[in-house]
Coordinates of N, CA, C and O in Angstrom, one line a residue:
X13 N 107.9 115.3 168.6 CA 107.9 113.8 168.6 C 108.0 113.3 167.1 O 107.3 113.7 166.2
X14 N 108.9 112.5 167.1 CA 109.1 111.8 165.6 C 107.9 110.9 164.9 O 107.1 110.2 165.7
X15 N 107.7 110.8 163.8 CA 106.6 109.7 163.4 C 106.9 108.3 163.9 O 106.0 107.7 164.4
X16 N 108.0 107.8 164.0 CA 108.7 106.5 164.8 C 107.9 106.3 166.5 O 107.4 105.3 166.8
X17 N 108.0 107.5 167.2 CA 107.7 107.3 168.4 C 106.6 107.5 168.4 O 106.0 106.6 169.0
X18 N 105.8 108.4 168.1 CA 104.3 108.3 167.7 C 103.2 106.9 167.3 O 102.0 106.6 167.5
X19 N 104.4 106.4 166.8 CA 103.5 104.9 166.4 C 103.2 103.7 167.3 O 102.2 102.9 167.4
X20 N 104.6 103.7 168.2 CA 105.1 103.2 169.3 C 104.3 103.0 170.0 O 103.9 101.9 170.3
X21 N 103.7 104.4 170.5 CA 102.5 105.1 171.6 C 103.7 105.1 172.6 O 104.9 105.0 172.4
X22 N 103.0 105.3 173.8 CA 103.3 105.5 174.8 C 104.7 104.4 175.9 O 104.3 103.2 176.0
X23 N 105.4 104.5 176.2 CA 106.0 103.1 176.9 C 106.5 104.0 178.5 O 106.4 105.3 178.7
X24 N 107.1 102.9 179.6 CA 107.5 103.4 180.9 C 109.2 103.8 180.5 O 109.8 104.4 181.4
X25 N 109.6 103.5 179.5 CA 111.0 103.7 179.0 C 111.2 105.4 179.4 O 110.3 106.3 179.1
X26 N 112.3 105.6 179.9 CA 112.7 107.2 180.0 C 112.6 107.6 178.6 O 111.4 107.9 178.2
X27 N 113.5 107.7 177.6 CA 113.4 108.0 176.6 C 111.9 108.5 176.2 O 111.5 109.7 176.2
X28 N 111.2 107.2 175.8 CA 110.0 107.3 175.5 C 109.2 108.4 176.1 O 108.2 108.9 175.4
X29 N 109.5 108.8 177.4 CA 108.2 109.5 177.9 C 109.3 110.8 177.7 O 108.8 111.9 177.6
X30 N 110.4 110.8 177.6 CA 110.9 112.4 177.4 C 110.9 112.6 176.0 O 111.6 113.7 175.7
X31 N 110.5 112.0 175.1 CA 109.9 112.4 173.8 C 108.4 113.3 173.8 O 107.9 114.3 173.2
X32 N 108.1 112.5 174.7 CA 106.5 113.3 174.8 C 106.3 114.2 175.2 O 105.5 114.9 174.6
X33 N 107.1 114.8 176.5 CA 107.0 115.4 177.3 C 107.5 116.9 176.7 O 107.0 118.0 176.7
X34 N 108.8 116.4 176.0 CA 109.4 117.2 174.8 C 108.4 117.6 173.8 O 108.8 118.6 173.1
X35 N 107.6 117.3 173.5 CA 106.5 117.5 172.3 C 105.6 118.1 173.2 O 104.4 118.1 172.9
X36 N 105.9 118.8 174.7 CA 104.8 119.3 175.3 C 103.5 118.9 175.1 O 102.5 119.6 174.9
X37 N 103.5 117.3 175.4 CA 101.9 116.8 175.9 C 101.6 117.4 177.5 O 102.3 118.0 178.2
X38 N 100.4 117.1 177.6 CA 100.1 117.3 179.1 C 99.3 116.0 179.8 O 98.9 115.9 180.9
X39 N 99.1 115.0 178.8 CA 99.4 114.0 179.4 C 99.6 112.5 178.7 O 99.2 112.6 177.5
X40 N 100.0 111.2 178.9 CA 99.6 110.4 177.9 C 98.9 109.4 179.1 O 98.6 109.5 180.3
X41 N 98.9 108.5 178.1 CA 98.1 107.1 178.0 C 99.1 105.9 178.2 O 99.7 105.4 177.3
X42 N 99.3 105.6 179.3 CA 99.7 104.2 179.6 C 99.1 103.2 180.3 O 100.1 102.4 180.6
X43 N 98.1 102.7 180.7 CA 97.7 101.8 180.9 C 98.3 100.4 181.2 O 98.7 99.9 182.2
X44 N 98.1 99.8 179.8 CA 98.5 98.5 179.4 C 100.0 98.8 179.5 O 100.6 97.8 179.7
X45 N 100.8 99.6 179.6 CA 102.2 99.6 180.0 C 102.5 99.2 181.3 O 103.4 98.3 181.5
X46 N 101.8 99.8 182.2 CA 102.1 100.3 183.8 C 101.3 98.8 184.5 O 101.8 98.1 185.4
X47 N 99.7 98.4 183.9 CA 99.0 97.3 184.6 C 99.3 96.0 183.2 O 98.5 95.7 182.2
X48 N 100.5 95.4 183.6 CA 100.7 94.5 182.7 C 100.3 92.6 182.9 O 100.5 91.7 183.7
X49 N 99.6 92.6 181.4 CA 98.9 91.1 181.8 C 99.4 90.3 182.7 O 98.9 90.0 183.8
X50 N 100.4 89.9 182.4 CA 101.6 88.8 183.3 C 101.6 88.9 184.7 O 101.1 88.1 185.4
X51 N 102.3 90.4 185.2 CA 102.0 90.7 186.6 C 100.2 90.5 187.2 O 99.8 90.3 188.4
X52 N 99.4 90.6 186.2 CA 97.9 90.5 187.3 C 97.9 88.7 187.6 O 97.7 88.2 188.7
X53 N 98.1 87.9 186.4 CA 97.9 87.0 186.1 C 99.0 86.5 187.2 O 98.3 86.2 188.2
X54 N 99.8 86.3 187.3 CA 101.1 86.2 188.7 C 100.8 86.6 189.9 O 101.5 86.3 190.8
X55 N 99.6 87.6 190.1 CA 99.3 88.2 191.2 C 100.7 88.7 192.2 O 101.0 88.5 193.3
X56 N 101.3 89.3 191.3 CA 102.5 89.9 191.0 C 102.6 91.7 191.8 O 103.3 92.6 191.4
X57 N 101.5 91.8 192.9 CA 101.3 93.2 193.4 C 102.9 93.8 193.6 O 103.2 94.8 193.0
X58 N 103.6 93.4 194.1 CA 105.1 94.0 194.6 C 105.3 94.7 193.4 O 105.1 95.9 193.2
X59 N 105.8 93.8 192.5 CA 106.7 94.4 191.2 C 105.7 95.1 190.5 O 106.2 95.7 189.5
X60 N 104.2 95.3 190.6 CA 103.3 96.1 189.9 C 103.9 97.4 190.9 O 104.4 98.5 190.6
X61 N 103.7 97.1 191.6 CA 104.2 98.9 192.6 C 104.8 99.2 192.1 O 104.6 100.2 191.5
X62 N 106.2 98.3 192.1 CA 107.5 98.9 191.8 C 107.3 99.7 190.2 O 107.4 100.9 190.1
X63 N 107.0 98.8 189.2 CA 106.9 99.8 188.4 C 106.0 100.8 188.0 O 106.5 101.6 187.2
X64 N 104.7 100.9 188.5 CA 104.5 102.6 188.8 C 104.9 103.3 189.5 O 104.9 104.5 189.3
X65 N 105.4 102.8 190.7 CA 105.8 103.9 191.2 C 107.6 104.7 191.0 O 108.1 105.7 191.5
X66 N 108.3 103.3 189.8 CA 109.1 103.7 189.4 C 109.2 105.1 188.2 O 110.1 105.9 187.8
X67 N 107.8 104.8 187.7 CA 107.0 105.6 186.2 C 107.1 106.8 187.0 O 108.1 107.5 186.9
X68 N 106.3 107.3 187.8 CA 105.7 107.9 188.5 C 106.7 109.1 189.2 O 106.4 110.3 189.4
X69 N 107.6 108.5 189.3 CA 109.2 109.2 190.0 C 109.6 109.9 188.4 O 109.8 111.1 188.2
X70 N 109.6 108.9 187.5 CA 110.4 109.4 186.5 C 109.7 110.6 185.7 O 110.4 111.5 185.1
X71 N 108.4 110.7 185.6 CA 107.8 111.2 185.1 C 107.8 112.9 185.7 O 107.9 114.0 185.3
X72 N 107.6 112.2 187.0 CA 108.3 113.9 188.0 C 109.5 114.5 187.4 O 109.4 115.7 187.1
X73 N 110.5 113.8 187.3 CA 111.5 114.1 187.1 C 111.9 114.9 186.1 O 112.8 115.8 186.2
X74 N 111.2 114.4 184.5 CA 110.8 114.6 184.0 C 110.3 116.1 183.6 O 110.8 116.8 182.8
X75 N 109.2 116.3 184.5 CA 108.3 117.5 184.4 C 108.8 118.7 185.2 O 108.1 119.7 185.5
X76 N 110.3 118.5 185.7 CA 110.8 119.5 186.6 C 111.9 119.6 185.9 O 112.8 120.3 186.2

């Protein structure tokens, strides 16, 4: 992982997580990525699914 993406931290972006994954983490930290202000604040549950469970797919994908 480059000092660029390291600083970044973590994001739901492919790229981003196949940086990490590439640097053989075993896991990261997304949080504030995945549970975002806006959507709670919108009571926005649909599109909160959608994007974990879009993370969540990719991340599989990912790790296979």
């Amino acid at each position: 992982m480059d000092q660029c993406n390291a600083h970044r931290g973590v994001s739901t972006e492919e790229s981003n997580l196949r940086a990490w994954f590439d640097a053989v983490v075993t896991c990261v930290g997304m949080g504030s990525q995945l549970i975002r202000k806006e959507l709670l604040a919108k009571e926005d549950f649909d599109t909160l699914k959608h994007v974990i469970a879009t993370t969540l797919a990719m991340i599989q994908k990912l790790k296979s």
